């Protein structure tokens, strides 16, 4: 008879062993995963050569940075002694490094290394002993950096510094000059050996160093960040003691010594002189404008009074003595009346031009359709007398001076009525949105038209294409339109052909304007 196990106890040792094996396998998997992640991480490092050795100095692992810097691929170097990285005259160094690192745990130095192709480079090296939990030596790790790359970068930076058109000064956080270029020597009158290591206050007495040094309320980084990328106007001091205005642009520069500050320094003496001249010119323009306003006052009062007297008396002569004198006298009196009337119109139009755009009301959002209708209402009589047909599309809301815009519409439509031919005159006004926050207006007519050689001339003050006997006017209406529109931020031009009518275009910003 065979006995059956009563409680399964005889299986417990086997189950325990199985559980232990599972835990062991899981730990090994976790360790392998951790090692793989660490290997991938090291392989991403390109700026440093990172590799490990066994206790005898044989290469065990190799990262991408080591391949780039030393020239060996992993399969070419793993299993070889690391002494191949040392120049022949320094073959005692490998064993010495192993001994010192094993004794002290860490050894750091700078020395020459040899690449696969035999070329040499200066390297910064950190050698570390690797031990297990029991303190047993398992090998070594080396982290090294090619110092020639840093020197090459520094040389490139110095080359850029020398090529800069402005004076360039590099300053540390304590306010000392660590580097400068030839332009800085010329600008301040020093040789660079006289300035390197000196306080920047020697050449920029006030304002610069204070922007770099921390105070009780901010850190050095905060003090620096506050002024990065902005132009700072200060005063420079030359070696001969003379001062001059400068503008400084600051930018950070990372270095082994911490954050340095590169200052691009520009002599702005010429700019300051130009600004002073501009202020003087603006003052002269203001005086000229004041004088013009005074002239406008004189023209509107003092000159018009005697002109009105001349006009009144010549008209009186014409009315009272017409036919009582000889024909020459009647003709002469008629010339005098016509001349005084034309002079009156010229003065009135000149005053209108001088005030155009200058006495504008505060701009506000208006309906350009309302401004257009105001202009048409002012032209009601000439429209009815000429039989002209004036139409318009829907016109937009813009921000401008309604009165002066109405004057523009009135002058353009009035000109179309004045310079019409025998057929029925049609005038059509429309508008379209253009790019750049602008509206373009169109005033089209089927009148006489204008030859292309006169497109620019017609906008000049007192320029007329017809004699006074053909069409009345002083030639100032379009000049007023141009002045009003340009002061409001717009422009005006024409497209026309004789016998086929004209289209006047003008633009105004949707928002703003004067």
Short mmCIF file of C-alpha atoms in Angstrom, two decimals:
data_model
loop_
_atom_site.label_atom_id
_atom_site.label_comp_id
_atom_site.label_asym_id
_atom_site.label_seq_id
_atom_site.Cartn_x
_atom_site.Cartn_y
_atom_site.Cartn_z
CA UNK A 1 0.00 0.00 0.00
CA UNK A 2 1.27 3.47 -0.98
CA UNK A 3 0.94 6.32 1.50
CA UNK A 4 -0.39 9.61 0.21
CA UNK A 5 1.02 12.84 1.58
CA UNK A 6 -1.44 14.18 4.13
CA UNK A 7 -0.83 17.97 4.01
CA UNK A 8 1.58 18.47 1.10
CA UNK A 9 4.40 19.48 3.46
CA UNK A 10 7.00 17.50 1.58
CA UNK A 11 6.54 19.96 -1.42
CA UNK A 12 7.37 23.11 0.60
CA UNK A 13 11.20 23.00 0.15
CA UNK A 14 10.77 22.69 -3.60
CA UNK A 15 8.30 25.60 -3.70
CA UNK A 16 10.63 27.77 -1.63
CA UNK A 17 13.53 27.07 -3.95
CA UNK A 18 11.36 28.01 -6.94
CA UNK A 19 10.38 31.31 -5.32
CA UNK A 20 14.01 32.12 -4.54
CA UNK A 21 14.94 31.39 -8.18
CA UNK A 22 12.18 33.71 -9.40
CA UNK A 23 13.37 36.52 -7.12
CA UNK A 24 16.95 35.98 -8.26
CA UNK A 25 15.92 36.06 -11.93
CA UNK A 26 13.86 39.20 -11.34
CA UNK A 27 16.82 40.92 -9.63
CA UNK A 28 19.11 39.95 -12.46
CA UNK A 29 16.60 41.31 -15.00
CA UNK A 30 16.33 44.58 -13.06
CA UNK A 31 20.11 44.81 -12.85
CA UNK A 32 20.50 44.17 -16.56
CA UNK A 33 17.82 46.78 -17.32
CA UNK A 34 19.56 49.29 -15.05
CA UNK A 35 22.94 48.58 -16.65
CA UNK A 36 21.43 48.94 -20.12
CA UNK A 37 19.88 52.32 -19.24
CA UNK A 38 23.20 53.45 -17.77
CA UNK A 39 25.05 52.31 -20.89
CA UNK A 40 22.61 54.19 -23.15
CA UNK A 41 22.93 57.28 -20.98
CA UNK A 42 26.74 57.22 -21.13
CA UNK A 43 26.66 56.62 -24.85
CA UNK A 44 24.66 59.85 -25.33
CA UNK A 45 27.49 61.89 -23.84
CA UNK A 46 29.55 63.34 -26.73
CA UNK A 47 31.70 65.97 -25.01
CA UNK A 48 33.49 63.56 -22.61
CA UNK A 49 35.35 60.29 -23.11
CA UNK A 50 33.91 57.90 -20.47
CA UNK A 51 35.17 54.33 -20.17
CA UNK A 52 35.97 51.66 -17.54
CA UNK A 53 38.97 49.42 -16.93
CA UNK A 54 39.46 46.17 -15.07
CA UNK A 55 41.95 46.19 -12.14
CA UNK A 56 44.85 45.53 -14.56
CA UNK A 57 44.00 48.50 -16.86
CA UNK A 58 42.25 46.64 -19.68
CA UNK A 59 39.41 48.57 -21.35
CA UNK A 60 36.03 47.04 -20.43
CA UNK A 61 33.49 49.62 -21.70
CA UNK A 62 33.57 52.55 -24.15
CA UNK A 63 31.14 55.39 -24.85
CA UNK A 64 30.42 57.47 -27.97
CA UNK A 65 32.31 60.45 -26.55
CA UNK A 66 35.43 58.30 -26.16
CA UNK A 67 35.08 57.14 -29.76
CA UNK A 68 34.76 60.73 -31.01
CA UNK A 69 37.66 62.12 -28.96
CA UNK A 70 40.15 59.23 -29.16
CA UNK A 71 39.20 57.80 -32.56
CA UNK A 72 38.76 54.14 -31.52
CA UNK A 73 35.53 52.23 -32.01
CA UNK A 74 34.39 50.08 -29.10
CA UNK A 75 35.23 46.79 -30.86
CA UNK A 76 38.73 48.10 -31.63
CA UNK A 77 39.70 49.04 -28.08
CA UNK A 78 37.75 46.86 -25.63
CA UNK A 79 40.11 44.19 -24.34
CA UNK A 80 43.23 46.32 -24.91
CA UNK A 81 45.39 47.98 -22.30
CA UNK A 82 44.67 51.70 -21.79
CA UNK A 83 48.39 52.51 -21.95
CA UNK A 84 47.95 53.00 -25.73
CA UNK A 85 46.42 56.41 -24.92
CA UNK A 86 49.72 57.71 -23.49
CA UNK A 87 52.67 59.10 -25.46
CA UNK A 88 55.79 56.85 -25.51
CA UNK A 89 57.77 59.16 -23.20
CA UNK A 90 55.03 58.91 -20.55
CA UNK A 91 54.63 55.13 -20.30
CA UNK A 92 55.20 55.18 -16.54
CA UNK A 93 52.02 57.20 -16.11
CA UNK A 94 49.42 54.37 -16.61
CA UNK A 95 50.66 52.21 -13.71
CA UNK A 96 51.10 55.30 -11.55
CA UNK A 97 47.48 56.33 -12.18
CA UNK A 98 46.22 52.85 -11.25
CA UNK A 99 48.27 52.86 -8.06
CA UNK A 100 47.29 56.37 -6.94
CA UNK A 101 43.60 55.82 -7.72
CA UNK A 102 43.54 52.46 -5.93
CA UNK A 103 45.11 54.11 -2.90
CA UNK A 104 43.24 57.45 -2.76
CA UNK A 105 40.07 56.50 -4.60
CA UNK A 106 40.31 59.41 -7.04
CA UNK A 107 43.04 61.03 -9.12
CA UNK A 108 42.66 64.18 -11.24
CA UNK A 109 45.26 65.75 -13.55
CA UNK A 110 45.92 67.32 -16.96
CA UNK A 111 48.23 65.73 -19.47
CA UNK A 112 48.84 64.73 -23.07
CA UNK A 113 46.92 61.88 -24.67
CA UNK A 114 47.31 60.13 -28.03
CA UNK A 115 44.51 59.41 -30.50
CA UNK A 116 44.25 56.37 -32.75
CA UNK A 117 45.78 58.34 -35.64
CA UNK A 118 48.81 59.27 -33.50
CA UNK A 119 47.82 62.91 -32.99
CA UNK A 120 48.18 64.34 -29.51
CA UNK A 121 45.87 66.52 -27.47
CA UNK A 122 45.81 68.05 -24.01
CA UNK A 123 43.22 66.41 -21.77
CA UNK A 124 41.63 66.98 -18.39
CA UNK A 125 41.31 63.56 -16.72
CA UNK A 126 39.45 62.22 -13.66
CA UNK A 127 40.39 58.67 -12.65
CA UNK A 128 38.21 56.88 -10.05
CA UNK A 129 38.60 53.48 -8.35
CA UNK A 130 35.52 51.22 -8.48
CA UNK A 131 34.91 48.93 -5.46
CA UNK A 132 32.14 46.50 -4.54
CA UNK A 133 30.13 46.51 -1.32
CA UNK A 134 32.85 44.55 0.42
CA UNK A 135 35.51 47.11 -0.53
CA UNK A 136 37.18 44.90 -3.12
CA UNK A 137 38.71 46.66 -6.14
CA UNK A 138 36.64 45.87 -9.23
CA UNK A 139 38.27 48.29 -11.68
CA UNK A 140 38.52 51.97 -12.63
CA UNK A 141 36.57 54.61 -14.50
CA UNK A 142 38.05 57.44 -16.52
CA UNK A 143 36.32 60.65 -17.56
CA UNK A 144 38.43 62.88 -19.82
CA UNK A 145 37.87 66.02 -21.89
CA UNK A 146 39.77 67.35 -24.89
CA UNK A 147 41.04 70.76 -23.73
CA UNK A 148 42.08 71.73 -27.23
CA UNK A 149 38.39 71.98 -28.15
CA UNK A 150 37.86 74.54 -25.39
CA UNK A 151 40.94 76.43 -26.54
CA UNK A 152 39.72 76.33 -30.13
CA UNK A 153 36.33 77.71 -29.06
CA UNK A 154 38.11 80.41 -27.07
CA UNK A 155 40.26 81.27 -30.09
CA UNK A 156 37.15 81.55 -32.27
CA UNK A 157 35.50 83.80 -29.69
CA UNK A 158 38.58 86.02 -29.57
CA UNK A 159 38.57 86.16 -33.37
CA UNK A 160 34.95 87.27 -33.38
CA UNK A 161 35.74 89.82 -30.69
CA UNK A 162 38.55 91.32 -32.77
CA UNK A 163 36.38 91.42 -35.91
CA UNK A 164 33.57 93.31 -34.17
CA UNK A 165 33.06 96.89 -35.42
CA UNK A 166 32.38 98.14 -31.88
CA UNK A 167 34.57 98.17 -28.81
CA UNK A 168 34.12 94.85 -26.98
CA UNK A 169 34.96 94.46 -23.28
CA UNK A 170 34.46 91.28 -21.24
CA UNK A 171 33.95 91.82 -17.52
CA UNK A 172 33.62 89.38 -14.63
CA UNK A 173 31.11 89.59 -11.78
CA UNK A 174 33.51 91.58 -9.60
CA UNK A 175 33.72 94.28 -12.28
CA UNK A 176 37.22 93.43 -13.55
CA UNK A 177 38.10 93.48 -17.25
CA UNK A 178 39.24 90.04 -18.46
CA UNK A 179 39.29 90.60 -22.22
CA UNK A 180 38.96 93.42 -24.78
CA UNK A 181 39.45 93.98 -28.49
CA UNK A 182 41.42 96.38 -30.68
CA UNK A 183 38.45 98.74 -31.09
CA UNK A 184 38.28 99.10 -27.31
CA UNK A 185 41.98 100.02 -27.26
CA UNK A 186 41.42 102.68 -29.92
CA UNK A 187 38.24 104.01 -28.37
CA UNK A 188 39.59 104.42 -24.85
CA UNK A 189 43.23 105.15 -25.72
CA UNK A 190 44.77 102.29 -23.70
CA UNK A 191 46.83 99.28 -24.63
CA UNK A 192 44.99 96.13 -23.59
CA UNK A 193 47.74 95.15 -21.13
CA UNK A 194 46.92 98.34 -19.22
CA UNK A 195 43.25 97.37 -18.84
CA UNK A 196 43.12 93.58 -18.39
CA UNK A 197 42.69 92.91 -14.68
CA UNK A 198 41.65 96.49 -13.96
CA UNK A 199 38.23 97.61 -12.78
CA UNK A 200 35.83 98.57 -15.56
CA UNK A 201 35.18 101.77 -13.60
CA UNK A 202 38.52 103.04 -14.94
CA UNK A 203 36.95 103.49 -18.38
CA UNK A 204 33.23 103.65 -17.48
CA UNK A 205 33.17 105.57 -14.19
CA UNK A 206 29.47 105.44 -13.40
CA UNK A 207 26.54 103.12 -14.02
CA UNK A 208 28.12 100.06 -15.65
CA UNK A 209 29.66 98.14 -12.75
CA UNK A 210 26.60 98.84 -10.62
CA UNK A 211 24.51 96.94 -13.15
CA UNK A 212 26.65 93.82 -12.77
CA UNK A 213 27.13 93.61 -9.01
CA UNK A 214 24.45 92.37 -6.63
CA UNK A 215 23.11 94.59 -3.89
CA UNK A 216 20.93 94.00 -0.86
CA UNK A 217 17.75 93.57 -2.89
CA UNK A 218 18.84 91.35 -5.80
CA UNK A 219 21.31 88.68 -6.80
CA UNK A 220 24.05 89.16 -9.37
CA UNK A 221 22.04 87.11 -11.87
CA UNK A 222 18.98 89.31 -11.34
CA UNK A 223 21.07 92.48 -11.66
CA UNK A 224 22.52 91.22 -14.94
CA UNK A 225 19.26 89.90 -16.40
CA UNK A 226 17.61 93.26 -15.83
CA UNK A 227 19.85 94.91 -18.45
CA UNK A 228 20.55 92.15 -20.98
CA UNK A 229 19.70 93.04 -24.57
CA UNK A 230 18.88 96.67 -23.89
CA UNK A 231 20.89 99.69 -24.99
CA UNK A 232 22.30 101.63 -22.02
CA UNK A 233 23.58 105.16 -22.53
CA UNK A 234 26.49 106.05 -20.24
CA UNK A 235 29.70 108.08 -20.32
CA UNK A 236 33.11 106.66 -21.20
CA UNK A 237 36.46 107.96 -19.98
CA UNK A 238 39.57 107.90 -22.18
CA UNK A 239 43.11 107.53 -20.91
CA UNK A 240 43.74 111.24 -21.52
CA UNK A 241 40.86 112.09 -19.17
CA UNK A 242 38.38 113.19 -21.84
CA UNK A 243 34.83 111.92 -21.60
CA UNK A 244 32.49 110.88 -24.40
CA UNK A 245 28.95 109.43 -24.67
CA UNK A 246 28.63 105.68 -25.21
CA UNK A 247 25.89 103.11 -25.68
CA UNK A 248 26.37 99.63 -24.21
CA UNK A 249 24.70 96.33 -25.08
CA UNK A 250 25.22 93.54 -22.53
CA UNK A 251 25.17 89.79 -23.16
CA UNK A 252 26.10 86.85 -20.88
CA UNK A 253 29.06 84.57 -21.54
CA UNK A 254 29.45 81.25 -19.73
CA UNK A 255 32.98 80.32 -18.74
CA UNK A 256 34.88 78.13 -16.33
CA UNK A 257 35.09 81.14 -14.03
CA UNK A 258 31.31 81.59 -14.03
CA UNK A 259 29.10 84.01 -15.94
CA UNK A 260 31.05 86.80 -17.60
CA UNK A 261 29.50 89.83 -19.26
CA UNK A 262 30.34 90.88 -22.81
CA UNK A 263 29.74 94.59 -23.37
CA UNK A 264 29.50 95.96 -26.91
CA UNK A 265 30.40 99.65 -26.54
CA UNK A 266 29.62 102.18 -29.24
CA UNK A 267 30.85 105.78 -29.33
CA UNK A 268 27.65 107.79 -29.90
CA UNK A 269 29.25 111.24 -30.06
CA UNK A 270 28.11 111.70 -33.68
CA UNK A 271 24.62 110.49 -32.87
CA UNK A 272 24.34 112.85 -29.90
CA UNK A 273 25.53 115.71 -32.10
CA UNK A 274 22.90 114.78 -34.69
CA UNK A 275 20.23 114.59 -31.98
CA UNK A 276 21.24 118.04 -30.77
CA UNK A 277 21.07 119.36 -34.33
CA UNK A 278 17.66 117.72 -34.72
CA UNK A 279 16.43 119.43 -31.56
CA UNK A 280 17.70 122.74 -32.90
CA UNK A 281 16.08 122.06 -36.28
CA UNK A 282 12.78 121.19 -34.61
CA UNK A 283 13.04 124.46 -32.69
CA UNK A 284 13.65 126.36 -35.91
CA UNK A 285 10.72 124.60 -37.57
CA UNK A 286 8.52 125.53 -34.64
CA UNK A 287 9.59 129.14 -34.97
CA UNK A 288 8.92 128.99 -38.71
CA UNK A 289 5.48 127.50 -38.08
CA UNK A 290 4.76 130.24 -35.56
CA UNK A 291 5.81 132.81 -38.16
CA UNK A 292 3.59 131.14 -40.77
CA UNK A 293 0.67 131.23 -38.38
CA UNK A 294 1.40 134.89 -37.82
CA UNK A 295 1.47 135.37 -41.59
CA UNK A 296 -1.86 133.56 -41.90
CA UNK A 297 -3.31 135.94 -39.33
CA UNK A 298 -1.93 138.95 -41.20
CA UNK A 299 -3.19 137.58 -44.51
CA UNK A 300 -6.63 136.91 -43.15
CA UNK A 301 -7.00 140.32 -41.52
CA UNK A 302 -4.50 143.01 -42.45
CA UNK A 303 -4.04 142.08 -46.14
CA UNK A 304 -7.66 141.31 -46.88
CA UNK A 305 -8.94 144.62 -45.57
CA UNK A 306 -7.14 146.82 -48.20
CA UNK A 307 -7.88 144.17 -50.84
CA UNK A 308 -11.60 144.35 -50.08
CA UNK A 309 -11.37 148.16 -50.34
CA UNK A 310 -9.73 147.90 -53.77
CA UNK A 311 -12.31 145.34 -54.92
CA UNK A 312 -15.22 147.45 -53.65
CA UNK A 313 -14.06 150.66 -55.30
CA UNK A 314 -13.23 149.01 -58.63
CA UNK A 315 -16.67 147.35 -58.67
CA UNK A 316 -18.19 150.72 -57.83
CA UNK A 317 -16.29 152.28 -60.74
CA UNK A 318 -17.49 149.53 -63.04
CA UNK A 319 -21.14 149.95 -61.98
CA UNK A 320 -21.24 153.76 -61.90
CA UNK A 321 -19.08 154.72 -64.87
CA UNK A 322 -19.60 151.83 -67.31
CA UNK A 323 -20.32 153.35 -70.73
CA UNK A 324 -19.57 156.87 -69.58
CA UNK A 325 -15.85 156.50 -70.26
CA UNK A 326 -14.18 155.24 -73.39
CA UNK A 327 -14.01 151.51 -74.17
CA UNK A 328 -10.42 151.25 -72.94
CA UNK A 329 -11.40 152.60 -69.52
CA UNK A 330 -14.22 150.04 -69.23
CA UNK A 331 -11.76 147.27 -70.14
CA UNK A 332 -9.17 148.45 -67.64
CA UNK A 333 -11.74 148.65 -64.85
CA UNK A 334 -12.96 145.13 -65.73
CA UNK A 335 -9.36 143.83 -65.48
CA UNK A 336 -9.00 145.50 -62.06
CA UNK A 337 -12.23 143.95 -60.79
CA UNK A 338 -11.27 140.50 -62.08
CA UNK A 339 -7.73 140.75 -60.63
CA UNK A 340 -8.93 141.81 -57.19
CA UNK A 341 -11.49 138.99 -57.15
CA UNK A 342 -8.87 136.41 -58.17
CA UNK A 343 -6.50 137.75 -55.51
CA UNK A 344 -9.27 137.39 -52.93
CA UNK A 345 -9.81 133.76 -53.98
CA UNK A 346 -6.06 133.05 -53.89
CA UNK A 347 -5.73 134.44 -50.37
CA UNK A 348 -8.77 132.48 -49.19
CA UNK A 349 -7.45 129.24 -50.75
CA UNK A 350 -3.96 129.84 -49.40
CA UNK A 351 -5.38 130.24 -45.91
CA UNK A 352 -7.40 127.07 -46.38
CA UNK A 353 -4.24 125.20 -47.42
CA UNK A 354 -2.21 126.54 -44.48
CA UNK A 355 -4.88 125.33 -42.07
CA UNK A 356 -5.43 121.94 -43.77
CA UNK A 357 -4.48 119.14 -41.40
CA UNK A 358 -3.17 121.60 -38.81
CA UNK A 359 -6.35 122.48 -36.92
CA UNK A 360 -7.82 119.00 -37.00
CA UNK A 361 -10.36 118.04 -34.36
CA UNK A 362 -9.71 115.11 -32.06
CA UNK A 363 -9.96 111.95 -34.16
CA UNK A 364 -12.83 109.59 -33.45
CA UNK A 365 -14.57 106.69 -35.14
CA UNK A 366 -16.79 108.11 -37.85
CA UNK A 367 -18.86 106.91 -40.78
CA UNK A 368 -17.04 107.90 -43.96
CA UNK A 369 -20.47 107.72 -45.60
CA UNK A 370 -21.58 110.60 -43.34
CA UNK A 371 -18.50 112.62 -44.32
CA UNK A 372 -19.25 111.93 -47.99
CA UNK A 373 -22.90 113.02 -47.62
CA UNK A 374 -21.76 116.23 -45.90
CA UNK A 375 -19.54 116.96 -48.92
CA UNK A 376 -22.39 116.26 -51.36
CA UNK A 377 -24.69 118.55 -49.39
CA UNK A 378 -22.10 121.34 -49.72
CA UNK A 379 -21.98 120.71 -53.48
CA UNK A 380 -25.76 120.57 -53.91
CA UNK A 381 -25.98 123.66 -56.13
CA UNK A 382 -23.18 122.77 -58.64
CA UNK A 383 -24.48 119.19 -58.80
CA UNK A 384 -27.98 120.37 -59.67
CA UNK A 385 -26.74 122.97 -62.18
CA UNK A 386 -24.44 120.48 -63.95
CA UNK A 387 -26.91 117.60 -63.94
CA UNK A 388 -24.16 115.34 -62.52
CA UNK A 389 -25.10 111.90 -61.15
CA UNK A 390 -23.16 111.14 -57.95
CA UNK A 391 -23.47 107.62 -56.45
CA UNK A 392 -21.63 105.62 -53.82
CA UNK A 393 -21.28 102.12 -52.39
CA UNK A 394 -21.41 101.34 -48.68
CA UNK A 395 -18.53 103.19 -47.01
CA UNK A 396 -16.69 102.02 -43.86
CA UNK A 397 -16.23 103.20 -40.29
CA UNK A 398 -12.72 104.58 -39.65
CA UNK A 399 -11.01 106.71 -37.02
CA UNK A 400 -10.24 110.18 -38.42
CA UNK A 401 -11.37 113.83 -38.52
CA UNK A 402 -14.82 113.93 -40.14
CA UNK A 403 -14.62 117.59 -41.23
CA UNK A 404 -11.33 117.23 -43.07
CA UNK A 405 -12.39 113.96 -44.73
CA UNK A 406 -15.54 115.74 -45.96
CA UNK A 407 -13.26 118.42 -47.42
CA UNK A 408 -11.32 115.72 -49.33
CA UNK A 409 -14.55 114.27 -50.80
CA UNK A 410 -15.81 117.76 -51.61
CA UNK A 411 -12.63 118.74 -53.48
CA UNK A 412 -12.49 115.49 -55.48
CA UNK A 413 -16.17 115.44 -56.46
CA UNK A 414 -16.10 119.22 -57.04
CA UNK A 415 -13.15 118.83 -59.44
CA UNK A 416 -15.01 116.11 -61.34
CA UNK A 417 -17.97 118.47 -61.77
CA UNK A 418 -15.72 121.36 -62.80
CA UNK A 419 -13.70 119.39 -65.37
CA UNK A 420 -16.58 117.60 -67.11
CA UNK A 421 -17.25 117.39 -70.83
CA UNK A 422 -20.52 117.66 -72.77
CA UNK A 423 -21.96 114.28 -71.80
CA UNK A 424 -23.76 113.54 -68.54
CA UNK A 425 -21.23 113.36 -65.72
CA UNK A 426 -21.21 110.25 -63.52
CA UNK A 427 -19.22 110.20 -60.30
CA UNK A 428 -19.02 107.02 -58.22
CA UNK A 429 -17.35 106.60 -54.80
CA UNK A 430 -16.43 103.23 -53.27
CA UNK A 431 -13.95 101.72 -50.78
CA UNK A 432 -12.10 98.45 -50.23
CA UNK A 433 -10.03 97.04 -47.34
CA UNK A 434 -6.34 96.54 -48.12
CA UNK A 435 -3.56 94.89 -46.17
CA UNK A 436 -1.87 96.63 -43.27
CA UNK A 437 -4.99 98.01 -41.55
CA UNK A 438 -5.77 100.41 -44.46
CA UNK A 439 -8.85 101.40 -46.41
CA UNK A 440 -8.56 102.48 -50.05
CA UNK A 441 -11.18 104.85 -51.46
CA UNK A 442 -12.01 105.29 -55.17
CA UNK A 443 -13.56 108.41 -56.74
CA UNK A 444 -14.31 107.62 -60.42
CA UNK A 445 -15.68 109.96 -63.05
CA UNK A 446 -16.22 109.99 -66.81
CA UNK A 447 -14.99 113.57 -67.28
CA UNK A 448 -12.20 115.09 -69.36
CA UNK A 449 -9.40 112.92 -68.02
CA UNK A 450 -5.74 113.82 -67.40
CA UNK A 451 -2.62 112.97 -69.40
CA UNK A 452 -0.12 110.78 -67.49
CA UNK A 453 2.66 113.40 -67.57
CA UNK A 454 0.55 115.58 -65.26
CA UNK A 455 -0.22 112.91 -62.61
CA UNK A 456 2.32 114.31 -60.13
CA UNK A 457 2.00 117.96 -61.04
CA UNK A 458 -1.71 118.28 -60.25
CA UNK A 459 -1.04 117.74 -56.51
CA UNK A 460 1.40 120.69 -56.32
CA UNK A 461 0.22 124.00 -54.90
CA UNK A 462 -1.20 126.44 -57.54
CA UNK A 463 -0.50 124.05 -60.44
CA UNK A 464 -3.22 124.33 -63.11
CA UNK A 465 -3.58 122.46 -66.41
CA UNK A 466 -6.08 124.97 -67.85
CA UNK A 467 -6.17 128.74 -68.14
CA UNK A 468 -8.43 130.84 -65.88
CA UNK A 469 -10.76 131.60 -68.81
CA UNK A 470 -11.47 127.87 -69.35
CA UNK A 471 -12.11 126.78 -65.77
CA UNK A 472 -12.27 128.86 -62.63
CA UNK A 473 -10.08 128.01 -59.65
CA UNK A 474 -6.67 128.55 -58.12
CA UNK A 475 -5.18 125.06 -58.47
CA UNK A 476 -5.08 124.40 -54.74
CA UNK A 477 -7.85 121.82 -54.14
CA UNK A 478 -5.80 118.67 -54.82
CA UNK A 479 -2.84 120.08 -52.88
CA UNK A 480 -5.18 120.44 -49.88
CA UNK A 481 -6.35 116.81 -50.31
CA UNK A 482 -2.75 115.60 -50.38
CA UNK A 483 -1.80 117.56 -47.28
CA UNK A 484 -4.86 116.45 -45.27
CA UNK A 485 -4.46 112.77 -46.20
CA UNK A 486 -0.70 112.58 -45.58
CA UNK A 487 -1.10 114.20 -42.17
CA UNK A 488 -3.73 111.57 -41.37
CA UNK A 489 -1.33 108.75 -42.34
CA UNK A 490 -2.68 108.18 -45.84
CA UNK A 491 -1.80 108.99 -49.45
CA UNK A 492 -3.44 109.97 -52.75
CA UNK A 493 -2.78 109.34 -56.45
CA UNK A 494 -4.61 109.28 -59.78
CA UNK A 495 -5.10 107.00 -62.75
CA UNK A 496 -6.55 108.69 -65.84
CA UNK A 497 -6.63 108.96 -69.60
CA UNK A 498 -7.76 111.97 -71.65
CA UNK A 499 -11.34 111.54 -72.84
CA UNK A 500 -11.94 108.50 -70.62
CA UNK A 501 -12.32 110.04 -67.20
CA UNK A 502 -10.24 109.75 -64.02
CA UNK A 503 -10.05 107.63 -60.88
CA UNK A 504 -8.60 109.24 -57.80
CA UNK A 505 -7.39 106.79 -55.14
CA UNK A 506 -6.67 107.67 -51.55
CA UNK A 507 -5.89 105.61 -48.46
CA UNK A 508 -6.52 106.11 -44.76
CA UNK A 509 -5.68 103.90 -41.77
CA UNK A 510 -8.63 102.10 -40.22
CA UNK A 511 -7.44 103.16 -36.77
CA UNK A 512 -5.43 106.21 -35.74
CA UNK A 513 -4.45 109.14 -37.89
CA UNK A 514 -3.99 112.73 -36.89
#
